[in-house]
Coordinates of C-alpha atoms and ligand atoms in Angstrom, one line a residue:
X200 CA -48.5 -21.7 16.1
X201 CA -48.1 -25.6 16.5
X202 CA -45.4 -25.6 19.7
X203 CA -43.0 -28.4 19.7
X204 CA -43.6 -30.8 23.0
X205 CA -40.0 -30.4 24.1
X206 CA -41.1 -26.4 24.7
X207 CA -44.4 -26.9 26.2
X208 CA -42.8 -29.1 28.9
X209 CA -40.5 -26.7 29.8
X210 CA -41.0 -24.5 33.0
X211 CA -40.0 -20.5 32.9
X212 CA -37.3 -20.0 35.4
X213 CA -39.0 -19.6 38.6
X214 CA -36.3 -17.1 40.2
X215 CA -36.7 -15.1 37.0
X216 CA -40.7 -15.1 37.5
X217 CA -40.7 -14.3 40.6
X218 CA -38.5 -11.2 39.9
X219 CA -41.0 -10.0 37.5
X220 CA -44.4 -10.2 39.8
X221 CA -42.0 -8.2 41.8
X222 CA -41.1 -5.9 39.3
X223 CA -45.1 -5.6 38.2
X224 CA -45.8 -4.7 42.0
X225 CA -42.9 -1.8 41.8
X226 CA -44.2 -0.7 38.5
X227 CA -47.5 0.0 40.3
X228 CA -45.9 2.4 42.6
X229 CA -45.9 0.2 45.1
X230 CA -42.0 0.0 46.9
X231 CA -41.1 -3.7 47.0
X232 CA -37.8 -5.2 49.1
X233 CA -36.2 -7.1 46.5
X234 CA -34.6 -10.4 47.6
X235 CA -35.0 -12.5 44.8
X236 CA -32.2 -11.8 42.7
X237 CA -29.6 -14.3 42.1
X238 CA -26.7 -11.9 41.5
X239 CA -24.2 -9.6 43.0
X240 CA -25.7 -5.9 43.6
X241 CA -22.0 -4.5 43.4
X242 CA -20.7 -2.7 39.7
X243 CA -18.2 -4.8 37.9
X244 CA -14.5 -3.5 39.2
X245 CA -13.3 -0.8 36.6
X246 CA -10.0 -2.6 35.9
X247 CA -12.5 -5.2 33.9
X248 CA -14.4 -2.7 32.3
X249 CA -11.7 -0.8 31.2
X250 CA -10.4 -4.0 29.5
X251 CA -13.4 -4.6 27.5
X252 CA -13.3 -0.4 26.7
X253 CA -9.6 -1.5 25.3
X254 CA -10.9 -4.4 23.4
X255 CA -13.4 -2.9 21.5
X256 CA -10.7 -0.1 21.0
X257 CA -8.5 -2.8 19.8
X258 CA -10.9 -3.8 17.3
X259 CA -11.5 -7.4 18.7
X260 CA -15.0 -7.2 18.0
X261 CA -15.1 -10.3 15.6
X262 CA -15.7 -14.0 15.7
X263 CA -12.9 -15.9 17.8
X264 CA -12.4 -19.6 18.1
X265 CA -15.5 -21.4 19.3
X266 CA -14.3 -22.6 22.3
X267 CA -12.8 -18.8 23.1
X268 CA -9.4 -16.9 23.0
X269 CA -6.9 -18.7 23.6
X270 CA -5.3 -16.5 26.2
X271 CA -8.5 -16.6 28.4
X272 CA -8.2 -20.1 28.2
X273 CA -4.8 -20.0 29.8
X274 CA -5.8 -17.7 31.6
X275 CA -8.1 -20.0 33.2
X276 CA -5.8 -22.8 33.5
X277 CA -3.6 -20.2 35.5
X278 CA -6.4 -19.5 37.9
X279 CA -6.7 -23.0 38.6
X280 CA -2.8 -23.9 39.1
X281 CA -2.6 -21.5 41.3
X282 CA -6.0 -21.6 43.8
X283 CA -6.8 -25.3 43.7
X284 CA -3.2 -27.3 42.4
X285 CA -5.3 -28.5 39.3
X286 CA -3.2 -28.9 36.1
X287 CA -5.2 -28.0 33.6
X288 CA -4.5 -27.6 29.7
X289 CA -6.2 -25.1 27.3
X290 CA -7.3 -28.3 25.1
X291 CA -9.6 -28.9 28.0
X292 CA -11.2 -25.7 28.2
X293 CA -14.6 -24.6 26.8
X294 CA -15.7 -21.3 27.0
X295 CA -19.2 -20.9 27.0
X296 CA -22.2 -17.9 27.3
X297 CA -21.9 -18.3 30.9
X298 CA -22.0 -20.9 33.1
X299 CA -26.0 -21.7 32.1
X300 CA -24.8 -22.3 28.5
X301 CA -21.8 -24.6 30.3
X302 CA -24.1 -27.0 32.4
X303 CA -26.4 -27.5 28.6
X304 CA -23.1 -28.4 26.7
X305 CA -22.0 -30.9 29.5
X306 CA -25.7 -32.4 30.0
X307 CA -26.3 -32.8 25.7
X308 CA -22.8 -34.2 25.4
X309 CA -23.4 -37.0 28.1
X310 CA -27.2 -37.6 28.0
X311 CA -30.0 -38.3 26.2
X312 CA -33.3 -40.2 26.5
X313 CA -33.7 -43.2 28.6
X314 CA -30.7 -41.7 30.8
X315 CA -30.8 -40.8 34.4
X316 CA -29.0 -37.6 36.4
X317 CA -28.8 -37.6 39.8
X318 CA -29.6 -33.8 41.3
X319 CA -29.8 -33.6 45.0
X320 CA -32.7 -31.8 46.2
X321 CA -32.9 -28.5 46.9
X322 CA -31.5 -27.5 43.7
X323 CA -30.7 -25.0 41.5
X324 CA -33.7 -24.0 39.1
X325 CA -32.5 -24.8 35.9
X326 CA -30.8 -28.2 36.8
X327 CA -34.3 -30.5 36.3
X328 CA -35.6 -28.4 33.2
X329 CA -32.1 -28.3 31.6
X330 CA -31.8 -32.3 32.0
X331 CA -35.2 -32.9 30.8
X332 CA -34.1 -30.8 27.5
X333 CA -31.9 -33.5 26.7
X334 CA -35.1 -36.2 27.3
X335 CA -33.1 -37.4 30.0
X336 CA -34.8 -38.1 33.7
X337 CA -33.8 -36.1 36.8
X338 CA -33.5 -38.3 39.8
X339 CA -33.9 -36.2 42.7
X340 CA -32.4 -37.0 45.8
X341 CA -33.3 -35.0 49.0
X342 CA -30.8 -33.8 51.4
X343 CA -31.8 -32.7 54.7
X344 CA -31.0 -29.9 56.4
X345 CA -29.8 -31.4 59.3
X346 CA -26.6 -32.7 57.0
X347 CA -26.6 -28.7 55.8
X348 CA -27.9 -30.2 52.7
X349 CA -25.3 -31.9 51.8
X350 CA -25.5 -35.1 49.6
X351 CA -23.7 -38.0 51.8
X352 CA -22.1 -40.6 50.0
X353 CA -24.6 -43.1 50.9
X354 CA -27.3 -41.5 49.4
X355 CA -25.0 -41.0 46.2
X356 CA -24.7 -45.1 45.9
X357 CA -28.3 -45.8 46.6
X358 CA -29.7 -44.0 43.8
X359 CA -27.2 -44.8 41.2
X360 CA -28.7 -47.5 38.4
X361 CA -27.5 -48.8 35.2
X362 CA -29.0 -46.0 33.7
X363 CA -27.3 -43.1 35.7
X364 CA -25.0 -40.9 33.7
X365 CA -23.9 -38.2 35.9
X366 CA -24.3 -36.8 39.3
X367 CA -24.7 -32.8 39.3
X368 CA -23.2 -31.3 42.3
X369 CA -23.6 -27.6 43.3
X370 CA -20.9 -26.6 46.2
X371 CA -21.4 -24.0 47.2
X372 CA -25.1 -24.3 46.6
X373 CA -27.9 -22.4 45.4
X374 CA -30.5 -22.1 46.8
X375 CA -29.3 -23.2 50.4
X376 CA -25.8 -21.7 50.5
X377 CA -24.9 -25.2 51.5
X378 CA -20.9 -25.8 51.3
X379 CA -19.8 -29.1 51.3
X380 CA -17.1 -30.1 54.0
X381 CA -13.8 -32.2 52.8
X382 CA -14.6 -35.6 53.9
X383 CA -17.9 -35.5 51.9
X384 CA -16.6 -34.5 49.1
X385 CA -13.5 -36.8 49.6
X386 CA -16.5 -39.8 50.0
X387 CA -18.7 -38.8 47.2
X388 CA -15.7 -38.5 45.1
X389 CA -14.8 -42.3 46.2
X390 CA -18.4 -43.7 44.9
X391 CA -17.7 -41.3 41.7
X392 CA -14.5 -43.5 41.0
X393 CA -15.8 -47.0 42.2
X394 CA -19.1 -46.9 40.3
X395 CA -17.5 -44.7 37.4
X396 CA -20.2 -41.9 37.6
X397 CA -18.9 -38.7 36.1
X398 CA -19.7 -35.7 38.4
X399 CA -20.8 -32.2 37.0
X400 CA -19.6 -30.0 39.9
X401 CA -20.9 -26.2 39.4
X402 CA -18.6 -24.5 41.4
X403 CA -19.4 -20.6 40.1
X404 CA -20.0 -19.6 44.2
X405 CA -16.1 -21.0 45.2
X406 CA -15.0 -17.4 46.4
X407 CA -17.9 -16.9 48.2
X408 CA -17.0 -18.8 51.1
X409 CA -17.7 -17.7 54.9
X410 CA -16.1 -18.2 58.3
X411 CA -16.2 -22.3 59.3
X412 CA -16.5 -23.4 56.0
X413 CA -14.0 -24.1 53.4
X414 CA -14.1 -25.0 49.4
X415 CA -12.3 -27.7 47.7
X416 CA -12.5 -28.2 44.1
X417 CA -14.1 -31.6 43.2
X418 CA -11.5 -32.4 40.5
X419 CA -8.8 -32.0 43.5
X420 CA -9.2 -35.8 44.5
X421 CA -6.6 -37.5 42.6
X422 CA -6.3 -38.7 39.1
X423 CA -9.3 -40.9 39.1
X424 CA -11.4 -38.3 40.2
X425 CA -10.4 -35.7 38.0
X426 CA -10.9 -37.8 34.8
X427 CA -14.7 -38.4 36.0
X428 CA -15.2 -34.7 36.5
X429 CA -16.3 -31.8 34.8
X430 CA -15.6 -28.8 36.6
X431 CA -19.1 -25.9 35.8
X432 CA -17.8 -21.5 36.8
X433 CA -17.4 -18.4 35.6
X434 CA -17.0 -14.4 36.2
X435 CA -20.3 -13.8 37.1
X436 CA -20.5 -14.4 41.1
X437 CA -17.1 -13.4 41.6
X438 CA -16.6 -10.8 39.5
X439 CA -20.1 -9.3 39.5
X440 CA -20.5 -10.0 36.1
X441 CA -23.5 -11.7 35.1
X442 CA -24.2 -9.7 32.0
X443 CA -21.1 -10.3 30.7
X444 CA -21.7 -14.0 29.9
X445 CA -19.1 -15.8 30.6
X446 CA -19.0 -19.5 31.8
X447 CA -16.2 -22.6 31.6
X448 CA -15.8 -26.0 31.7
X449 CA -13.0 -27.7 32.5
X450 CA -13.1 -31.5 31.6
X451 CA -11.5 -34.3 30.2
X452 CA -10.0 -34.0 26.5
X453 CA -12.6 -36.3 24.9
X454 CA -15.8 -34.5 26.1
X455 CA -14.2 -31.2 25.6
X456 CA -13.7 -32.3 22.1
X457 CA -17.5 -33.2 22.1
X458 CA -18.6 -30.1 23.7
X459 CA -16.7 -27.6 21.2
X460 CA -18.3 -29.6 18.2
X461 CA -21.9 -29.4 19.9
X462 CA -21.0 -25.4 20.7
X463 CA -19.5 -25.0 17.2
X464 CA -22.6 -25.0 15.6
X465 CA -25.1 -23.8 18.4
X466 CA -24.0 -20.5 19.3
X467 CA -20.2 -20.0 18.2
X468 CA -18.1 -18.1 20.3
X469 CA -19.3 -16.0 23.5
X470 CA -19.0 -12.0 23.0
X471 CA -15.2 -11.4 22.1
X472 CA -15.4 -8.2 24.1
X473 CA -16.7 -9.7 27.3
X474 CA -14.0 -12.7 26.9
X475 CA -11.1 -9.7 27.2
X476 CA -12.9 -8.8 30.1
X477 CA -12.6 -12.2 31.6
X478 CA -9.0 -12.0 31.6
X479 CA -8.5 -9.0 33.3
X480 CA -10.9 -10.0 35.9
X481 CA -8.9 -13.4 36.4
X482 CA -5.0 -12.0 35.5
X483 CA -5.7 -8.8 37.6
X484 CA -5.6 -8.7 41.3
X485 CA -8.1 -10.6 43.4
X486 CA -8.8 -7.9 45.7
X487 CA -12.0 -7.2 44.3
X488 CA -13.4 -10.4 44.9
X489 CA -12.3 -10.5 48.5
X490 CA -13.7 -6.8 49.0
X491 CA -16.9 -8.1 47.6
X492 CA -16.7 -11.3 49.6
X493 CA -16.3 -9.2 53.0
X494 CA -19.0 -7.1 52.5
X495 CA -21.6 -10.5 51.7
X496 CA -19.9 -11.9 54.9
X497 CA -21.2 -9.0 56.9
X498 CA -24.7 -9.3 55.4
X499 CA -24.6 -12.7 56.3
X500 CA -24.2 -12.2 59.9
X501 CA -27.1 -9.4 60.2
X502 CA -29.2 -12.0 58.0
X503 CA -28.3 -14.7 60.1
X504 CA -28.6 -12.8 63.4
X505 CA -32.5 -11.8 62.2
X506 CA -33.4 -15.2 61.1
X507 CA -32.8 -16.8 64.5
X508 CA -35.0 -14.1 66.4
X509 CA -37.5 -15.1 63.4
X510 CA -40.6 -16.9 65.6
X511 CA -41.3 -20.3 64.2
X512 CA -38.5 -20.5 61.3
X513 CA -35.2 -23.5 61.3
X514 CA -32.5 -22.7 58.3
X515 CA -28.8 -24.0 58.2
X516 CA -26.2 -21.7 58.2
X517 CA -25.2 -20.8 54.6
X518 CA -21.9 -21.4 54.1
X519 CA -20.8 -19.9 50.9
X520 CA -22.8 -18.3 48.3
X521 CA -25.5 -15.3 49.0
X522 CA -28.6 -16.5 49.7
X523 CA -30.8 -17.7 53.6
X524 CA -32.8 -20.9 52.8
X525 CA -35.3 -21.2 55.8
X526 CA -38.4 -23.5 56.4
X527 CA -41.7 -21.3 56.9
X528 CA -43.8 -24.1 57.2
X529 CA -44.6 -23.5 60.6
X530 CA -46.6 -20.8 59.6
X531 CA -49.4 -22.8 57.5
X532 CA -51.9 -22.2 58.1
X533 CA -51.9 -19.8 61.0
X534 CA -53.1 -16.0 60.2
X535 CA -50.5 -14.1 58.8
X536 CA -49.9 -10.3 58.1
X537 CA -53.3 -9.0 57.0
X538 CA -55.4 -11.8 58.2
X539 CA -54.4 -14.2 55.3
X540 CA -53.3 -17.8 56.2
X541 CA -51.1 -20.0 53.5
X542 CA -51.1 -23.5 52.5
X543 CA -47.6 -24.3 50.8
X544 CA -44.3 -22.1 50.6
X545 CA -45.7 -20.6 46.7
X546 CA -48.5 -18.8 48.7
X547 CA -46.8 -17.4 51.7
X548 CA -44.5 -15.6 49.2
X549 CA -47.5 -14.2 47.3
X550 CA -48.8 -13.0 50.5
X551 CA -46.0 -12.0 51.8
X552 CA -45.6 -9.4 48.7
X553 CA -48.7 -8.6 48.5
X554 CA -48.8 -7.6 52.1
X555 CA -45.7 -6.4 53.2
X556 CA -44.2 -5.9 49.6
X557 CA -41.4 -8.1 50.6
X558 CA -40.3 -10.6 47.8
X559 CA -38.5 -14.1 48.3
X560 CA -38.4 -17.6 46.0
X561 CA -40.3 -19.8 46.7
X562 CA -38.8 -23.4 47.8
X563 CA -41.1 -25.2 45.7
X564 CA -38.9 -23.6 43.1
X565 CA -35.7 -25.7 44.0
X566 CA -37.5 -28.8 44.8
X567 CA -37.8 -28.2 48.9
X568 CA -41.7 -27.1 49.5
X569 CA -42.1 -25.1 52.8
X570 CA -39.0 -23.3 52.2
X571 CA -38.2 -19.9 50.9
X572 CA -34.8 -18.0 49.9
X573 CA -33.6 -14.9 50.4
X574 CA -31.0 -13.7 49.0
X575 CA -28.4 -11.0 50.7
X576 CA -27.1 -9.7 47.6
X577 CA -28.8 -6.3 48.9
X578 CA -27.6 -3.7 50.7
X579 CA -27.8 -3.4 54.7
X580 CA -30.3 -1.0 55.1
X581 CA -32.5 -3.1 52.6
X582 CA -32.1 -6.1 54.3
X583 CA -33.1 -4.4 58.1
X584 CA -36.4 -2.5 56.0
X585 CA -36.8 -6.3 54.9
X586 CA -36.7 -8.1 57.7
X587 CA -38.9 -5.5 59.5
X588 CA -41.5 -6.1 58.0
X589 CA -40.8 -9.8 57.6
X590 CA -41.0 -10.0 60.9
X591 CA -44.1 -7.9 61.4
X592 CA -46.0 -10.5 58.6
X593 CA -45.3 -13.2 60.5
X594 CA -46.9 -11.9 63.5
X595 CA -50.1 -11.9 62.2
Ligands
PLP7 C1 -25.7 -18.1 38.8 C2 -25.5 -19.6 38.7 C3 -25.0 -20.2 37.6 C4 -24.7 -19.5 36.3 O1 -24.5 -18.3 36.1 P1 -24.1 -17.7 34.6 O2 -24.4 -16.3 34.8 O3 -24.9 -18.5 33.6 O4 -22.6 -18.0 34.5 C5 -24.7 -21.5 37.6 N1 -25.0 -22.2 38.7 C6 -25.6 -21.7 39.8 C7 -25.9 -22.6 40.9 C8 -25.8 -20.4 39.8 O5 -26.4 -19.8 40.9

């Protein structure tokens, strides 16, 4: 069948492929160590499924409003009062099929061919392809990992044209676990104003936030700010509820309006069951998340703790999320476990599982070659198996 262009340009999710050659390896017999995944190992807490149990007891298994119920969207406007100060009203709330679905509303709504979107580099895999669905440009912009890549201000202003429709920033990020400190944000949020550049800021990895770092909400910068920005999260890093599908925005009145019209007739309402769900998870006590948090926060250290003994490796502390982001590139070219050498970060992860059936992401995925992730959303005794035989690979 005749393919339209827009699809043949489009990449597969890289985090998602390199799940499956996993997957293909395990289905072989063969026991993998699974790092790739880009979600919480941990059940969703039973208050939240017993909600959803309720729901569908309750018989709201119908359409709702397109934009979702209205008491999740207070609901999240509750959250928000009471974590970051941010008065938000349910008319500015769009409930989406997680926060995936959230980032294409805001991106069709804003941009289109001929516009530019400024995505620092590294980056989270879906930000390029899903601008480029719109026929818009992505304009990369490295960070380096000296700054704990973090986008400065600077580099904000220099790669702003007349073209540029929105900057898309990703604190805490994924893949680097980069959190951005105050006074960048504070400065970032200052070009935002002066050069009126509305800011996307995809903040689904806020609660997962370690010790020396801290999270402030982009929209938390003062009037002016908040009326340039459009506030990206959901359930599914908090709560451990990715299948659930559940995203938000939370934006100014006129590109809400814009974004319920564009979901109106795309996709309708996200599962009525799973928005019941939602509420519990963000009415009901937060000690869930915290539990969650504190176990990542020891994996962290023990990750963090390996990686430095690691020969030949550099990496910047993650600071929120659950994923290591380190540089391999050291290790081009030199024999590796097995006897094989590597060109580029994409082949030392194919060796790598092939030889010591331990599987990261690529860098080249995120737009940083000669890096790899790993995430720690794994349990201990799989990360130390892990790192092992990491270890052992790069030995030669
Ligand atoms: C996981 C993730 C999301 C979206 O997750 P949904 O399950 O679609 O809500 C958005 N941004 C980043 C950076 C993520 O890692």
């Amino acid at each position: 069948m005749q393919l339209s262009e827009t699809v043949q340009k489009l990449k597969p999710s890289a985090t998602i492929a390199a799940a499956a050659k996993a997957r293909e390896l395990k289905n072989t017999g063969v026991h993998v160590y699974e790092f790739t995944l880009g979600e919480p190992d941990f059940v969703t807490p039973e208050h939240i499924c017993e909600a959803a149990r309720e729901a569908i007891a309750a018989g709201h298994t119908h359409y709702t409003a397109a934009t979702g119920i209205a008491e999740l969207k207070q609901a999240i406007c509750s959250r928000y009062l009471q974590d970051h100060g941010l008065e938000y009203s349910p008319s500015q709330v769009v409930v989406s099929n997680g926060a995936k679905h959230s980032i294409h509303n805001v991106l069709t709504a804003l941009c289109g061919p001929g516009d530019e979107v400024i995505i620092p580099t590294p980056y989270w895999v879906s930000y390029s392809a899903l601008v480029e669905l719109t026929g818009a440009t992505p304009v990369e912009v490295e960070t380096t990992q000296d700054s704990g890549f973090c986008l400065s201000a600077e580099q904000f202003s220099a790669a702003i044209t007349p073209r540029t429709r929105l900057l898309m920033l990703n604190n805490p990020c994924n893949p680097t676990g980069g959190a951005y400190p105050v006074e960048t944000l504070e400065a970032l949020a200052k070009v935002a104003v002066e050069r009126d550049i509305p800011v996307l800021s995809d903040e689904i990895y806020e609660k997962l936030i370690y010790e020396g770092s801290t999270f402030r909400s982009f929209a938390t910068f003062g009037e002016e700010v908040a009326k340039r920005t459009i506030i990206v999260s959901g359930v599914s890093k908090a709560y451990a509820m990715t299948g659930w599908r559940i995203g938000w925005t939370l934006a100014p009145a006129d590109l809400t309006a814009a974004m319920s019209k564009l979901q109106s007739q795309e996709t309708s309402n996200p599962c009525s069951i799973s928005q019941y769900a939602a509420v519990a998870a963000l009415e009901g006590s937060q000690d869930c998340v915290e539990t969650m948090r504190q176990e990542f926060a020891r994996r962290r250290e023990y990750v963090l703790g390996r990686l430095r003994s690691l020969p030949d490796i550099s990496f910047a502390e993650p600071g929120g999320a659950f994923y290591a982001f380190f540089d391999v590139s050291r290790h081009f070219g030199r024999k590796l476990g097995g006897g094989v050498q590597v060109n580029d970060a994409s082949e030392f992860c194919t060796a790598l599982l092939e030889q010591a059936h331990v599987a990261l992401v690529t860098g080249d995925a995120f737009g940083a070659p000669g890096y790899v992730r790993l995430s720690f959303a794994t349990n201990l005794s799989v990360l130390e198996a892990g790192f092992d035989r990491l270890e052992a690979f790069l030995k030669g």
